[in-house]
CSV table of C-alpha atoms in Angstrom, one decimal:
chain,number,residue,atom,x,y,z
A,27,UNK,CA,116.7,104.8,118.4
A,28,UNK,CA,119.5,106.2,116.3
A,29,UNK,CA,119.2,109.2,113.3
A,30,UNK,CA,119.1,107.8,109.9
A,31,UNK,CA,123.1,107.6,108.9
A,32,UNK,CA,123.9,110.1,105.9
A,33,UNK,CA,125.3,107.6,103.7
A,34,UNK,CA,122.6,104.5,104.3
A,35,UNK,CA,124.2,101.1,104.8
A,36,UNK,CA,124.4,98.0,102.5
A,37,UNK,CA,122.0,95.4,103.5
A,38,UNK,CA,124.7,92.9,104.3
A,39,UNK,CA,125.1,94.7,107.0
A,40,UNK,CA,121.6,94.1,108.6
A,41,UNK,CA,121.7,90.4,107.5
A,42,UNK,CA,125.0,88.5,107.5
A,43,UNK,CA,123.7,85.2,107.2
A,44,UNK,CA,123.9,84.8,103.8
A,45,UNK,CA,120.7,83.0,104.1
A,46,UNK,CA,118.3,84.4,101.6
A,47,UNK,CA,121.4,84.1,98.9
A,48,UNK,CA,120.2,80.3,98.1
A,49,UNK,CA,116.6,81.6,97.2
A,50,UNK,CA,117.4,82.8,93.9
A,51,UNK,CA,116.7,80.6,90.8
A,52,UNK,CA,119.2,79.5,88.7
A,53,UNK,CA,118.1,81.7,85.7
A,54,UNK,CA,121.2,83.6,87.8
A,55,UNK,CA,124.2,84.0,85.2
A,56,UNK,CA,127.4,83.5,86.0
A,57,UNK,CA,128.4,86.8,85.1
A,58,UNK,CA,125.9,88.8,87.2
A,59,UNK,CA,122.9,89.0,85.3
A,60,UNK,CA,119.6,87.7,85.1
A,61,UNK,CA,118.0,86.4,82.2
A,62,UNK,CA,114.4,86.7,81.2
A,63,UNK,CA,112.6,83.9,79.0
A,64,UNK,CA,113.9,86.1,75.7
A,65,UNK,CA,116.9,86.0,76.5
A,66,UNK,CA,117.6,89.4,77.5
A,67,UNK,CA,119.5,90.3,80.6
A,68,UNK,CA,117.1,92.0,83.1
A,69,UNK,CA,119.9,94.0,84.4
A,70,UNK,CA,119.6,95.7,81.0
A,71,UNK,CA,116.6,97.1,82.0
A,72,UNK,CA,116.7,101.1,82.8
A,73,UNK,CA,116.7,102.2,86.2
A,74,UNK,CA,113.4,104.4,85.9
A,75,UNK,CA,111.7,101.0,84.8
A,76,UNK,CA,113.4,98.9,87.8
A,77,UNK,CA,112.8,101.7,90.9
A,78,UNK,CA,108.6,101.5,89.1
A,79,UNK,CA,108.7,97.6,89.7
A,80,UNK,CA,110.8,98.3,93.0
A,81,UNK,CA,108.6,100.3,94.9
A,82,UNK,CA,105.8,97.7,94.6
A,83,UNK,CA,107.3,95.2,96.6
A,84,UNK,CA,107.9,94.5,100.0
A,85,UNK,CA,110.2,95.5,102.8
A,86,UNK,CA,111.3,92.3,103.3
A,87,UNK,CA,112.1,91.7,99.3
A,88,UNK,CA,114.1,95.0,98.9
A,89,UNK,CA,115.9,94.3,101.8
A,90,UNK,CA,116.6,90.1,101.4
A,91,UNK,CA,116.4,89.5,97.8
A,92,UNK,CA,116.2,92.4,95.2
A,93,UNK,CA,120.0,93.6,96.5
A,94,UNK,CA,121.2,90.2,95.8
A,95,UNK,CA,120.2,89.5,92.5
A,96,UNK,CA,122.7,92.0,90.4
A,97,UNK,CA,124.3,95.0,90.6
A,98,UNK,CA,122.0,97.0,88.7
A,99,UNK,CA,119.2,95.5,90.8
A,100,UNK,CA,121.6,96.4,94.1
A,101,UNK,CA,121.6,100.0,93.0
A,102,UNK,CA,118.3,101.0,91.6
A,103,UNK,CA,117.2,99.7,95.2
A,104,UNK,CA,119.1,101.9,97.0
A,105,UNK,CA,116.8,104.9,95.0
A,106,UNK,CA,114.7,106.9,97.5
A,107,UNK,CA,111.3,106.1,95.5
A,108,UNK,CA,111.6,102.2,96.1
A,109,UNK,CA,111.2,103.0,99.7
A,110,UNK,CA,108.1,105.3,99.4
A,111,UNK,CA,105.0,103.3,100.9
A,112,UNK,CA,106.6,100.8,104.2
A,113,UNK,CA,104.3,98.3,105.0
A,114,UNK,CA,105.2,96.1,108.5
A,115,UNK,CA,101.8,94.5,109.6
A,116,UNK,CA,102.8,91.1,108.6
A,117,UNK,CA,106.3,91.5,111.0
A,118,UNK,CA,106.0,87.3,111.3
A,119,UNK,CA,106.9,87.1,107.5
A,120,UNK,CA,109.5,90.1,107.7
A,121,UNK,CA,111.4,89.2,110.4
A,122,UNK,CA,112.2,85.9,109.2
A,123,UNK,CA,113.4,87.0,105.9
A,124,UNK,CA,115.3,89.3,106.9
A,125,UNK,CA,116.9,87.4,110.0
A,126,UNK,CA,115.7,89.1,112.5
A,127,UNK,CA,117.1,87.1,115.9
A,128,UNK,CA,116.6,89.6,119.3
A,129,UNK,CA,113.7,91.1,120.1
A,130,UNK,CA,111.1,92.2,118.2
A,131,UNK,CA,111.0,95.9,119.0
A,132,UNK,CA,114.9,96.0,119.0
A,133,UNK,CA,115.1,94.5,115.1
A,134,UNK,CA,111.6,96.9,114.4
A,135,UNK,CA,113.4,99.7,115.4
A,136,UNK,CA,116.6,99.3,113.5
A,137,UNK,CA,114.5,97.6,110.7
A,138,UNK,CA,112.6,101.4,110.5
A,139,UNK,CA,115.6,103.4,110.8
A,140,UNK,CA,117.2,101.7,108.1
A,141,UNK,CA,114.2,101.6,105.7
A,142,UNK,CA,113.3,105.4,106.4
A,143,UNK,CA,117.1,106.1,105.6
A,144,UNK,CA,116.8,105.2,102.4
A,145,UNK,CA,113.4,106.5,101.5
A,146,UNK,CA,114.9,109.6,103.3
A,147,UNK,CA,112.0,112.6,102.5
A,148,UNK,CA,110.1,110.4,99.6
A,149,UNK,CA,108.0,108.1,102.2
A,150,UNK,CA,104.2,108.8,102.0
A,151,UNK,CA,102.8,105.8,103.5
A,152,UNK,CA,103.5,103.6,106.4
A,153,UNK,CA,102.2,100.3,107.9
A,154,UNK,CA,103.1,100.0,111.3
A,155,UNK,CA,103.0,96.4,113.4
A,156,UNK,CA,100.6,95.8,116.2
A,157,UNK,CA,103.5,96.4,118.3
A,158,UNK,CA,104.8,99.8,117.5
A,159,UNK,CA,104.1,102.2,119.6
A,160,UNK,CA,104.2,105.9,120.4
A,161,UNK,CA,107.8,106.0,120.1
A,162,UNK,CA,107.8,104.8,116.9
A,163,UNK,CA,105.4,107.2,115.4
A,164,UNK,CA,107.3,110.1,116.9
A,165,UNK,CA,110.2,108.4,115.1
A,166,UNK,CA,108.7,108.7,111.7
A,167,UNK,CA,106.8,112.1,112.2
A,168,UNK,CA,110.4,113.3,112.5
A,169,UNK,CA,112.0,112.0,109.6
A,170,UNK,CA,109.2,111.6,107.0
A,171,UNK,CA,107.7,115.3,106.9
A,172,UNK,CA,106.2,114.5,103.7
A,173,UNK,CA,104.3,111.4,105.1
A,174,UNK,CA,100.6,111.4,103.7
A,175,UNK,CA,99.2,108.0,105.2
A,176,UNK,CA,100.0,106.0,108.6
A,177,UNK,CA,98.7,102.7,110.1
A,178,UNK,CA,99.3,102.4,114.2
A,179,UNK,CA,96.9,99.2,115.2
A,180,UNK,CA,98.5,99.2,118.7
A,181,UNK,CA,95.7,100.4,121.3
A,182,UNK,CA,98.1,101.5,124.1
A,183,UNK,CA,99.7,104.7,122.5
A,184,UNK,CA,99.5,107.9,124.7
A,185,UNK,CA,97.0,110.2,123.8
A,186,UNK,CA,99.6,113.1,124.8
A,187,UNK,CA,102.3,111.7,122.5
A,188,UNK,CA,100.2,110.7,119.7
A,189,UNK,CA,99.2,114.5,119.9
A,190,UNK,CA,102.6,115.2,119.5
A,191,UNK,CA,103.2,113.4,116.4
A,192,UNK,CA,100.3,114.4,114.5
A,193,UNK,CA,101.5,118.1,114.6
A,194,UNK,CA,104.2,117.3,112.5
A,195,UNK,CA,102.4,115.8,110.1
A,196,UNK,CA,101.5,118.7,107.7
A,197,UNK,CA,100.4,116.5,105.1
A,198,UNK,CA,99.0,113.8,106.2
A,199,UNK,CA,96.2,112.8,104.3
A,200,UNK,CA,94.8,109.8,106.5
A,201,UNK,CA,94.9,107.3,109.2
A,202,UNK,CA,94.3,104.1,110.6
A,203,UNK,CA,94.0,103.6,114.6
A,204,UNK,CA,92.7,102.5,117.4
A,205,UNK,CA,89.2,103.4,118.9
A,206,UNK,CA,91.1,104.3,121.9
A,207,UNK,CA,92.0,107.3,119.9
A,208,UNK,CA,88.8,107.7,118.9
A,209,UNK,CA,88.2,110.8,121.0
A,210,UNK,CA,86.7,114.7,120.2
A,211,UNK,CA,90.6,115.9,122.0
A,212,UNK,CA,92.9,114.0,119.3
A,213,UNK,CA,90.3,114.1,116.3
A,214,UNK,CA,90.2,118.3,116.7
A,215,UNK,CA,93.5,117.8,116.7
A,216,UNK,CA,94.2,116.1,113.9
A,217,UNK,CA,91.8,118.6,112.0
A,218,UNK,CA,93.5,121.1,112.9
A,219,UNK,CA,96.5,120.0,112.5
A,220,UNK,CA,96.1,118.5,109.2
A,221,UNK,CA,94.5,120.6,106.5
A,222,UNK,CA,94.3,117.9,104.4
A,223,UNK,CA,92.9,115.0,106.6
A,224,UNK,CA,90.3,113.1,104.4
A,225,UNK,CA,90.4,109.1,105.3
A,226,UNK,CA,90.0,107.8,108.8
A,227,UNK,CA,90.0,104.0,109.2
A,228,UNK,CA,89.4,102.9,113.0
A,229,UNK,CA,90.3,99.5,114.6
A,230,UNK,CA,87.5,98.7,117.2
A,231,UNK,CA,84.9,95.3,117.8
A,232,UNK,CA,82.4,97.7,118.2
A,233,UNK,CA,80.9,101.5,117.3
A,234,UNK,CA,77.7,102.5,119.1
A,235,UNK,CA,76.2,106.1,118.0
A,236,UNK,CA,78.6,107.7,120.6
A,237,UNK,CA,81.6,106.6,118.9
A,238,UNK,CA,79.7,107.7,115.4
A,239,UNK,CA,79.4,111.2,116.7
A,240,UNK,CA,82.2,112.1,117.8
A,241,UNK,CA,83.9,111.0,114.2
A,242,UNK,CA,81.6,113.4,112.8
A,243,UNK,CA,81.8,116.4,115.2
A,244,UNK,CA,85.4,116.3,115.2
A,245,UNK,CA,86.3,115.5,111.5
A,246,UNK,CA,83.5,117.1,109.2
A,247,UNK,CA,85.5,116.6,106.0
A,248,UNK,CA,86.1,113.1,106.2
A,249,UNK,CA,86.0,111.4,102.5
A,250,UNK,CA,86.4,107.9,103.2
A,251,UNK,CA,85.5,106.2,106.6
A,252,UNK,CA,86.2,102.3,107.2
A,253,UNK,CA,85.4,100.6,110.3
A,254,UNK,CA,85.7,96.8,109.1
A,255,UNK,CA,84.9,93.4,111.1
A,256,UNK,CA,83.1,95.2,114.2
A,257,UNK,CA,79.5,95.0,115.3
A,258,UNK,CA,78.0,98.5,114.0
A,259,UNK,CA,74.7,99.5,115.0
A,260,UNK,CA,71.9,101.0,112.9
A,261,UNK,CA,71.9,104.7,114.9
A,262,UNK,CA,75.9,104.9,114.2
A,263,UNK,CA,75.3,103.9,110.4
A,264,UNK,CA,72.6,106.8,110.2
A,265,UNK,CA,74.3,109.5,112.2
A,266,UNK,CA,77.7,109.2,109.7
A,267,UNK,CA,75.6,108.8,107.1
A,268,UNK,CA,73.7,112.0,107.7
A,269,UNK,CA,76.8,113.8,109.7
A,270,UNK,CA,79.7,113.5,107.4
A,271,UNK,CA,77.9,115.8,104.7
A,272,UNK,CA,81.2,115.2,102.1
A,273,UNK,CA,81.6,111.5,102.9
A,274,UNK,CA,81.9,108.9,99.6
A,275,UNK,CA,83.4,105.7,100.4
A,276,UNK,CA,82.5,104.0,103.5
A,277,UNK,CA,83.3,100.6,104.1
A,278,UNK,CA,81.3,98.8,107.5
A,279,UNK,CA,82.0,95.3,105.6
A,280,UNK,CA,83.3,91.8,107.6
A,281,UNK,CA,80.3,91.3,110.2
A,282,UNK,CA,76.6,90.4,109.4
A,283,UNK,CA,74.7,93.3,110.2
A,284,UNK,CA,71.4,93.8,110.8
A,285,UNK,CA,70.8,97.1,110.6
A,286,UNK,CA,71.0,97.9,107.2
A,287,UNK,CA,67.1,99.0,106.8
A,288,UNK,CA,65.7,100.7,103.8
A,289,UNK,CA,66.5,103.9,105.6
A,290,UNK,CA,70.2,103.2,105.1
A,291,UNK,CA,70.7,101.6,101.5
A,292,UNK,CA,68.2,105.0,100.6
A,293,UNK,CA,70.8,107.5,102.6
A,294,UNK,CA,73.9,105.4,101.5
A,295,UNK,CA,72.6,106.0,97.6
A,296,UNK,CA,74.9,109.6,98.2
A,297,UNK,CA,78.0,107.6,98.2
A,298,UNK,CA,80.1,106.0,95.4
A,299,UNK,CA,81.1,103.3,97.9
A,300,UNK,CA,79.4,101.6,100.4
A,301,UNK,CA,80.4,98.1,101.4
A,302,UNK,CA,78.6,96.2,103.9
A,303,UNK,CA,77.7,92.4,104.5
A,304,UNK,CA,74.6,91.1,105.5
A,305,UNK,CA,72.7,87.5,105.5
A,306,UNK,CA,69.0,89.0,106.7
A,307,UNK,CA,66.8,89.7,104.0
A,308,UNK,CA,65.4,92.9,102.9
A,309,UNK,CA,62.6,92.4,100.7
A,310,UNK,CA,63.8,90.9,97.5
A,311,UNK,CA,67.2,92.4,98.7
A,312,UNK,CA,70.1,89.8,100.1
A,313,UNK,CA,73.1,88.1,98.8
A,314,UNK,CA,73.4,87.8,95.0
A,315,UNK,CA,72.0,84.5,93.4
A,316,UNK,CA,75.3,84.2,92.1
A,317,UNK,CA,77.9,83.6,94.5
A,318,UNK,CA,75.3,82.8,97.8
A,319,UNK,CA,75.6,78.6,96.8
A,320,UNK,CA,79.3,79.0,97.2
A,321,UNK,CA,79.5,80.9,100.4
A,322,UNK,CA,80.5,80.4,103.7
A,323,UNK,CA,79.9,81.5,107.4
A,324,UNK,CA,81.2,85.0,107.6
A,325,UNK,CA,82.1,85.2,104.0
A,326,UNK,CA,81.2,88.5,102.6
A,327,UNK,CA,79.9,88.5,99.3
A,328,UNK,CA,82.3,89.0,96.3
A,329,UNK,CA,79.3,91.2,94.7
A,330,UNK,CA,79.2,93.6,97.5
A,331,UNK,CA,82.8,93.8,98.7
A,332,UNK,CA,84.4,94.0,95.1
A,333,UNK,CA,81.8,96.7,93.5
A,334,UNK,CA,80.1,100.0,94.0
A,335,UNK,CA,77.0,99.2,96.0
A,336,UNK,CA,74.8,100.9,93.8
A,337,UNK,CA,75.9,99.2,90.8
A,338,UNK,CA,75.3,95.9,92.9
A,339,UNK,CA,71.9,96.6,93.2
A,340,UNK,CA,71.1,97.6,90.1
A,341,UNK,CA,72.6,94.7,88.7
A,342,UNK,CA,70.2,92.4,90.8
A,343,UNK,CA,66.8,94.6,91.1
């Protein structure tokens, strides 16, 4: 893969098609602007206002769409801050948008060099596809020092290389990986490594205790845990629970769980988060009366997954 060019290059050059061109409505003017429903043209709008609205969409709309619109649009795109959070886990979606046509680690990897070319040092978050792999993290630990958050679902990286990356990652606030990484050699690592490590999200079907203590030996300052859609059992709930001693959010939610015993809700009382989802009754404790008539198999509760868990409760004791 090639350095980010100096001087980044114009979409068109990525996308030739002139495909996404007939997507835009005919609100369009003639003379290059874009009228809202006052009247006003939006290219009128100041460029601090446009790179805020910018940097909340996605990859594929800065790159197919937002350049076409205008001029003003064009250049307030091209601002470093628009690119600052890269998200490519739905590469389906982007790839078409964007006419992507060979291979799909060939157009990731000159989709990433151009999109980190124009964040340049501003990028603080990546989303990586199930595909990427260690190369591509190297990649980004090289040219986004700054980088405070990365996703990597892919469960074939190199231990030794993904080693390698995390040492340039000074900042780096948190993660989301595989449980084949799960491991006390790259977790020391990454605490050492990273003085500012709080968030750990782990991809995995399952976590036994094992898996629980080695999270907990290895990264005792961990804020916010979430291991989502995996069977969990009781003993690993427990031992985070009791081993992660500055832990606040953790999020076990997308599988019916059994083990969420009196011993857990009382130990989980600690944090300001706790999601979870569970069918077997507790007691008088179970799904809330108001959304358990509209729910289906495997369909969390909007009560638990969309509140603090102790508010929940309160709200139905």
């Amino acid at each position: 893969m090639k350095s980010p060019p100096n001087s980044p290059a114009s979409l068109s050059e990525m996308n030739s098609t002139g495909r996404v061109a007939n997507k835009f409505p005919t609100s369009v003017c003639r003379g290059g602007g874009v009228r809202g429903g006052s009247g006003r043209l939006w290219d009128d709008m100041s460029v601090d206002l446009l790179v805020a609205i910018f940097s909340r969409v996605g990859v594929e709309d800065l790159i197919a769409c937002v350049p076409y619109v205008c001029s003003a649009w064009r250049n307030a795109a091209r601002e470093p801050l628009c690119w600052q959070s890269l998200d490519f886990r739905n590469w389906n979606v982007i790839s078409y948008r964007v006419g992507c046509q060979r291979d799909a680690a060939v157009d990731f990897a000159d989709l990433l060099d151009f999109a980190i070319s124009r964040g340049n040092k501003f990028i603080v978050s990546i989303y990586l596809p199930q595909f990427a792999n260690q190369i591509d993290l190297n990649y980004v630990a090289n040219w986004c020092p700054e980088l405070r958050y990365f996703s990597i679902p892919n469960p074939n990286i190199s231990e030794d290389e993904f080693c390698k990356a995390i040492g340039k990652f000074e900042f780096l606030v948190g993660m989301a990986v595989d449980e084949s990484l799960i491991c006390h050699r790259v977790l020391q690592h990454v605490n050492q490594c990273c003085s500012n490590f709080t968030e750990l999200k782990v991809f995995t079907d399952t976590m036994d205790a094992a898996m629980a203590a080695v999270i907990c030996e290895s990264l005792p300052s961990l804020q916010k845990l979430e291991i989502t859609d995996c069977l969990i059992s009781r003993d690993a709930v427990l031992i985070l629970l009791d081993g992660l001693k500055q832990l606040s959010h953790l999020d076990i939610s997308g599988y019916e769980i059994s083990g969420i015993t009196s011993e857990v809700i009382e130990k989980a009382s600690k944090l300001k988060v706790f999601r979870w989802d569970s069918k077997y009754e507790l007691g008088e404790f179970r799904y809330c009366s108001y959304c358990e008539d509209e729910l289906l198999d495997h369909t969390p509760c909007e009560c638990v997954l969309d509140q603090q868990f102790m508010e929940w409760l309160a709200n139905i004791s």
